[in-house]
mmCIF file of C-alpha atoms in Angstrom:
data_model
loop_
_atom_site.group_PDB
_atom_site.id
_atom_site.type_symbol
_atom_site.label_atom_id
_atom_site.label_comp_id
_atom_site.label_asym_id
_atom_site.label_seq_id
_atom_site.Cartn_x
_atom_site.Cartn_y
_atom_site.Cartn_z
ATOM 1 C CA UNK A 260 -13.452 44.467 162.070
ATOM 2 C CA UNK A 261 -10.985 42.468 164.175
ATOM 3 C CA UNK A 262 -10.723 43.309 167.856
ATOM 4 C CA UNK A 263 -7.373 45.013 168.581
ATOM 5 C CA UNK A 264 -5.637 45.315 171.935
ATOM 6 C CA UNK A 265 -3.408 48.321 172.421
ATOM 7 C CA UNK A 266 -0.541 47.966 174.916
ATOM 8 C CA UNK A 267 1.244 51.186 175.731
ATOM 9 C CA UNK A 268 4.800 51.579 176.979
ATOM 10 C CA UNK A 269 6.752 54.763 177.761
ATOM 11 C CA UNK A 270 8.546 54.533 174.387
ATOM 12 C CA UNK A 271 6.224 52.933 171.903
ATOM 13 C CA UNK A 272 2.835 51.326 171.306
ATOM 14 C CA UNK A 273 2.480 47.681 170.271
ATOM 15 C CA UNK A 274 -0.701 46.479 168.556
ATOM 16 C CA UNK A 275 -1.335 42.759 168.704
ATOM 17 C CA UNK A 276 -4.411 40.750 167.714
ATOM 18 C CA UNK A 277 -6.157 38.886 170.523
ATOM 19 C CA UNK A 278 -6.929 36.022 168.217
ATOM 20 C CA UNK A 279 -5.915 32.763 169.979
ATOM 21 C CA UNK A 280 -3.063 30.907 168.407
ATOM 22 C CA UNK A 281 -1.752 33.900 166.499
ATOM 23 C CA UNK A 282 1.499 32.985 164.732
ATOM 24 C CA UNK A 283 4.596 34.515 166.285
ATOM 25 C CA UNK A 284 3.337 34.345 169.885
ATOM 26 C CA UNK A 285 4.829 31.851 172.382
ATOM 27 C CA UNK A 286 2.085 29.740 173.975
ATOM 28 C CA UNK A 287 1.689 30.113 177.700
ATOM 29 C CA UNK A 288 2.475 26.828 179.461
ATOM 30 C CA UNK A 289 0.696 26.224 182.723
ATOM 31 C CA UNK A 290 3.065 26.189 185.720
ATOM 32 C CA UNK A 291 6.091 27.117 183.613
ATOM 33 C CA UNK A 292 7.742 30.506 183.345
ATOM 34 C CA UNK A 293 8.352 32.119 179.976
ATOM 35 C CA UNK A 294 12.161 31.575 180.104
ATOM 36 C CA UNK A 295 11.679 27.918 181.001
ATOM 37 C CA UNK A 296 9.160 27.470 178.220
ATOM 38 C CA UNK A 297 11.536 29.078 175.764
ATOM 39 C CA UNK A 298 14.368 26.804 176.908
ATOM 40 C CA UNK A 299 12.218 23.704 176.471
ATOM 41 C CA UNK A 300 11.478 24.817 172.926
ATOM 42 C CA UNK A 301 15.193 24.922 171.996
ATOM 43 C CA UNK A 302 16.406 22.304 169.536
ATOM 44 C CA UNK A 303 18.040 19.331 171.205
ATOM 45 C CA UNK A 304 21.414 19.973 169.620
ATOM 46 C CA UNK A 305 21.513 23.492 171.104
ATOM 47 C CA UNK A 306 20.472 22.234 174.540
ATOM 48 C CA UNK A 307 23.162 19.530 174.444
ATOM 49 C CA UNK A 308 25.778 22.096 173.521
ATOM 50 C CA UNK A 309 25.421 23.823 176.855
ATOM 51 C CA UNK A 310 28.445 23.122 179.112
ATOM 52 C CA UNK A 311 27.759 20.767 181.983
ATOM 53 C CA UNK A 312 28.427 21.941 185.485
ATOM 54 C CA UNK A 313 31.760 20.704 186.813
ATOM 55 C CA UNK A 314 32.083 19.742 190.425
ATOM 56 C CA UNK A 315 34.814 21.466 192.364
ATOM 57 C CA UNK A 316 37.928 19.308 192.422
ATOM 58 C CA UNK A 317 39.557 18.709 195.768
ATOM 59 C CA UNK A 318 43.184 18.160 196.714
ATOM 60 C CA UNK A 319 42.305 14.480 197.233
ATOM 61 C CA UNK A 320 41.030 14.228 193.622
ATOM 62 C CA UNK A 321 44.393 15.357 192.271
ATOM 63 C CA UNK A 322 46.330 13.065 194.623
ATOM 64 C CA UNK A 323 44.241 10.006 193.780
ATOM 65 C CA UNK A 324 44.579 10.619 190.044
ATOM 66 C CA UNK A 325 48.339 11.099 190.422
ATOM 67 C CA UNK A 326 48.690 7.756 192.239
ATOM 68 C CA UNK A 327 46.719 5.996 189.500
ATOM 69 C CA UNK A 328 48.880 7.636 186.827
ATOM 70 C CA UNK A 329 52.025 6.576 188.684
ATOM 71 C CA UNK A 330 50.872 2.962 188.699
ATOM 72 C CA UNK A 331 49.670 3.013 185.096
ATOM 73 C CA UNK A 332 52.374 4.927 183.228
ATOM 74 C CA UNK A 333 55.182 5.693 185.654
ATOM 75 C CA UNK A 334 56.710 8.927 186.857
ATOM 76 C CA UNK A 335 56.368 10.835 183.570
ATOM 77 C CA UNK A 336 52.583 10.543 183.786
ATOM 78 C CA UNK A 337 52.466 12.627 186.964
ATOM 79 C CA UNK A 338 52.413 15.992 185.194
ATOM 80 C CA UNK A 339 50.016 18.902 185.381
ATOM 81 C CA UNK A 340 48.585 18.966 181.849
ATOM 82 C CA UNK A 341 47.802 15.242 181.371
ATOM 83 C CA UNK A 342 46.299 15.019 184.858
ATOM 84 C CA UNK A 343 44.191 18.122 184.247
ATOM 85 C CA UNK A 344 42.957 16.641 180.968
ATOM 86 C CA UNK A 345 42.117 13.355 182.665
ATOM 87 C CA UNK A 346 40.155 15.185 185.359
ATOM 88 C CA UNK A 347 38.492 17.557 182.895
ATOM 89 C CA UNK A 348 39.975 20.483 184.788
ATOM 90 C CA UNK A 349 42.124 23.505 184.116
ATOM 91 C CA UNK A 350 45.670 24.071 185.258
ATOM 92 C CA UNK A 351 44.275 26.826 187.456
ATOM 93 C CA UNK A 352 42.536 24.158 189.541
ATOM 94 C CA UNK A 353 45.856 22.404 190.022
ATOM 95 C CA UNK A 354 47.667 25.540 191.166
ATOM 96 C CA UNK A 355 44.887 26.280 193.615
ATOM 97 C CA UNK A 356 45.922 23.156 195.559
ATOM 98 C CA UNK A 357 49.627 22.700 194.777
ATOM 99 C CA UNK A 358 52.624 24.941 194.363
ATOM 100 C CA UNK A 359 54.139 22.860 191.558
ATOM 101 C CA UNK A 360 54.498 19.327 190.202
ATOM 102 C CA UNK A 361 56.907 18.274 192.943
ATOM 103 C CA UNK A 362 54.380 19.289 195.595
ATOM 104 C CA UNK A 363 51.769 17.028 193.993
ATOM 105 C CA UNK A 364 54.286 14.215 193.566
ATOM 106 C CA UNK A 365 55.274 14.403 197.220
ATOM 107 C CA UNK A 366 51.641 14.383 198.342
ATOM 108 C CA UNK A 367 50.857 11.397 196.098
ATOM 109 C CA UNK A 368 53.865 9.359 197.266
ATOM 110 C CA UNK A 369 53.178 10.132 200.925
ATOM 111 C CA UNK A 370 49.525 9.129 200.475
ATOM 112 C CA UNK A 371 50.555 5.826 198.902
ATOM 113 C CA UNK A 372 53.189 5.233 201.597
ATOM 114 C CA UNK A 373 50.610 5.783 204.320
ATOM 115 C CA UNK A 374 47.944 3.497 202.812
ATOM 116 C CA UNK A 375 50.062 0.758 201.205
ATOM 117 C CA UNK A 376 52.971 0.573 203.667
ATOM 118 C CA UNK A 377 52.071 2.018 207.075
ATOM 119 C CA UNK A 378 48.542 0.643 207.257
ATOM 120 C CA UNK A 379 49.690 -2.768 205.996
ATOM 121 C CA UNK A 380 52.449 -3.007 208.618
ATOM 122 C CA UNK A 381 49.955 -2.015 211.305
ATOM 123 C CA UNK A 382 47.644 -4.806 210.149
ATOM 124 C CA UNK A 383 50.469 -7.356 210.208
ATOM 125 C CA UNK A 384 51.487 -6.312 213.709
ATOM 126 C CA UNK A 385 48.146 -7.649 214.930
ATOM 127 C CA UNK A 386 49.179 -11.225 214.012
ATOM 128 C CA UNK A 387 50.572 -12.680 217.245
ATOM 129 C CA UNK A 388 52.487 -15.705 215.943
ATOM 130 C CA UNK A 389 55.796 -14.565 214.313
ATOM 131 C CA UNK A 390 55.908 -17.413 211.786
ATOM 132 C CA UNK A 391 52.340 -16.757 210.696
ATOM 133 C CA UNK A 392 53.112 -13.036 210.563
ATOM 134 C CA UNK A 393 56.197 -13.721 208.430
ATOM 135 C CA UNK A 394 54.186 -15.747 205.908
ATOM 136 C CA UNK A 395 51.485 -13.079 205.793
ATOM 137 C CA UNK A 396 54.156 -10.407 205.267
ATOM 138 C CA UNK A 397 55.712 -12.125 202.257
ATOM 139 C CA UNK A 398 52.294 -12.907 200.789
ATOM 140 C CA UNK A 399 51.244 -9.292 201.326
ATOM 141 C CA UNK A 400 54.234 -8.038 199.358
ATOM 142 C CA UNK A 401 52.735 -9.616 196.241
ATOM 143 C CA UNK A 402 49.034 -9.218 196.950
ATOM 144 C CA UNK A 403 48.648 -6.008 194.951
ATOM 145 C CA UNK A 404 50.318 -5.823 191.506
ATOM 146 C CA UNK A 405 49.488 -2.111 191.488
ATOM 147 C CA UNK A 406 51.421 -1.481 194.719
ATOM 148 C CA UNK A 407 54.338 -3.590 193.504
ATOM 149 C CA UNK A 408 54.508 -1.556 190.302
ATOM 150 C CA UNK A 409 54.371 1.755 192.177
ATOM 151 C CA UNK A 410 57.210 0.700 194.457
ATOM 152 C CA UNK A 411 59.330 -0.427 191.501
ATOM 153 C CA UNK A 412 58.691 2.936 189.801
ATOM 154 C CA UNK A 413 59.823 4.693 192.961
ATOM 155 C CA UNK A 414 62.876 2.468 193.235
ATOM 156 C CA UNK A 415 63.922 3.189 189.638
ATOM 157 C CA UNK A 416 63.613 6.921 190.311
ATOM 158 C CA UNK A 417 65.305 6.993 193.706
ATOM 159 C CA UNK A 418 67.618 9.768 192.486
ATOM 160 C CA UNK A 419 64.644 12.149 192.319
ATOM 161 C CA UNK A 420 64.731 14.715 195.164
ATOM 162 C CA UNK A 421 61.155 13.905 196.218
ATOM 163 C CA UNK A 422 61.166 10.156 195.641
ATOM 164 C CA UNK A 423 64.598 9.351 197.091
ATOM 165 C CA UNK A 424 63.687 10.152 200.721
ATOM 166 C CA UNK A 425 60.418 8.232 200.356
ATOM 167 C CA UNK A 426 62.192 5.112 199.095
ATOM 168 C CA UNK A 427 64.643 5.304 201.996
ATOM 169 C CA UNK A 428 61.802 5.607 204.517
ATOM 170 C CA UNK A 429 59.861 2.713 203.015
ATOM 171 C CA UNK A 430 62.844 0.359 202.883
ATOM 172 C CA UNK A 431 63.851 1.158 206.465
ATOM 173 C CA UNK A 432 60.292 0.587 207.693
ATOM 174 C CA UNK A 433 60.063 -2.769 205.960
ATOM 175 C CA UNK A 434 63.520 -3.881 207.029
ATOM 176 C CA UNK A 435 62.986 -2.881 210.668
ATOM 177 C CA UNK A 436 59.677 -4.745 210.733
ATOM 178 C CA UNK A 437 61.229 -7.821 209.097
ATOM 179 C CA UNK A 438 64.242 -7.867 211.404
ATOM 180 C CA UNK A 439 62.087 -7.506 214.518
ATOM 181 C CA UNK A 440 59.859 -10.326 213.318
ATOM 182 C CA UNK A 441 62.868 -12.636 212.868
ATOM 183 C CA UNK A 442 64.201 -11.819 216.288
ATOM 184 C CA UNK A 443 60.804 -12.720 217.754
ATOM 185 C CA UNK A 444 61.045 -16.036 215.886
ATOM 186 C CA UNK A 445 64.301 -16.837 217.701
ATOM 187 C CA UNK A 446 67.129 -15.438 215.556
ATOM 188 C CA UNK A 447 69.906 -13.342 217.012
ATOM 189 C CA UNK A 448 69.953 -9.655 215.992
ATOM 190 C CA UNK A 449 72.831 -10.346 213.564
ATOM 191 C CA UNK A 450 71.075 -13.336 211.996
ATOM 192 C CA UNK A 451 67.791 -11.455 211.825
ATOM 193 C CA UNK A 452 69.409 -8.513 210.033
ATOM 194 C CA UNK A 453 71.161 -10.720 207.465
ATOM 195 C CA UNK A 454 68.061 -12.805 206.893
ATOM 196 C CA UNK A 455 65.893 -9.710 206.361
ATOM 197 C CA UNK A 456 68.352 -8.190 203.892
ATOM 198 C CA UNK A 457 68.692 -11.412 201.898
ATOM 199 C CA UNK A 458 64.940 -12.086 201.807
ATOM 200 C CA UNK A 459 64.162 -8.533 200.676
ATOM 201 C CA UNK A 460 66.908 -8.682 198.050
ATOM 202 C CA UNK A 461 65.446 -11.909 196.661
ATOM 203 C CA UNK A 462 61.990 -10.373 196.468
ATOM 204 C CA UNK A 463 63.259 -7.253 194.700
ATOM 205 C CA UNK A 464 65.290 -9.361 192.274
ATOM 206 C CA UNK A 465 62.251 -11.454 191.389
ATOM 207 C CA UNK A 466 60.165 -8.348 190.746
ATOM 208 C CA UNK A 467 62.851 -6.796 188.545
ATOM 209 C CA UNK A 468 63.190 -9.979 186.507
ATOM 210 C CA UNK A 469 59.431 -10.278 186.174
ATOM 211 C CA UNK A 470 59.238 -6.782 184.707
ATOM 212 C CA UNK A 471 62.405 -6.860 182.613
ATOM 213 C CA UNK A 472 62.014 -10.385 181.215
ATOM 214 C CA UNK A 473 58.326 -11.361 181.213
ATOM 215 C CA UNK A 474 57.852 -15.102 181.325
ATOM 216 C CA UNK A 475 61.132 -15.872 183.074
ATOM 217 C CA UNK A 476 59.439 -16.109 186.470
ATOM 218 C CA UNK A 477 56.417 -18.450 186.226
ATOM 219 C CA UNK A 478 53.113 -16.659 186.719
ATOM 220 C CA UNK A 479 51.981 -19.366 189.132
ATOM 221 C CA UNK A 480 54.755 -18.287 191.485
ATOM 222 C CA UNK A 481 52.534 -15.958 193.459
ATOM 223 C CA UNK A 482 51.063 -15.847 196.939
ATOM 224 C CA UNK A 483 52.080 -18.773 199.125
ATOM 225 C CA UNK A 484 54.325 -20.313 196.441
ATOM 226 C CA UNK A 485 56.371 -17.145 196.154
ATOM 227 C CA UNK A 486 56.361 -16.686 199.928
ATOM 228 C CA UNK A 487 57.753 -20.193 200.423
ATOM 229 C CA UNK A 488 60.354 -19.655 197.705
ATOM 230 C CA UNK A 489 61.569 -16.364 199.148
ATOM 231 C CA UNK A 490 61.654 -17.802 202.667
ATOM 232 C CA UNK A 491 63.645 -20.846 201.470
ATOM 233 C CA UNK A 492 66.204 -18.730 199.617
ATOM 234 C CA UNK A 493 66.519 -16.483 202.666
ATOM 235 C CA UNK A 494 67.209 -19.475 204.915
ATOM 236 C CA UNK A 495 69.793 -20.830 202.496
ATOM 237 C CA UNK A 496 71.464 -17.438 202.177
ATOM 238 C CA UNK A 497 71.998 -17.108 205.934
ATOM 239 C CA UNK A 498 72.796 -20.752 206.480
ATOM 240 C CA UNK A 499 69.697 -21.638 208.503
#
């Protein structure tokens, strides 16, 4: 007769053979709990189907993704649903950090303004020689195609209630810096103002043509070449 173990519970009695390796019993794995052992025995496809843990998105995550979308696809790309899909998040995560789309747009534009405009002007201010600073300024305007594209997107959408004030701030900052630089180089305030306006107009015109009619402006006209060209046209425009 086979040896039988009787295990009693308040509700019922279970009879199980003590024979090792009895079919239907989970093997005990040394150092591993029963739930863990059961999980390790799951088929791979079922284990893979479990949702991965998502990290908690921060306000900075949404802002950074919005700036990238602005540079990649323009203003229309800064919208809640496509950004949430890109981040693998829900719209609830968005509304935890922002009141609405305009709030995100304002935060993204202000972040870009601070990093691409304010910090760059602060860096240029450290260059003592005004001529050297001027050349570095013009070269810096074209150093980042991404920043150029973002500014052109903002410029094209200057009638937007959030973007309009930002464009005005950015242009005034750049123009004030440029005019002050020219005065330090020896121009009168009137000459410096005209020269700054003409030089900035030339730069904007070149960027618009480059985007609207690709190939019209030679690709090699970048960096120092473009800086020299803009400076020359500015001098001609103001009669210097």
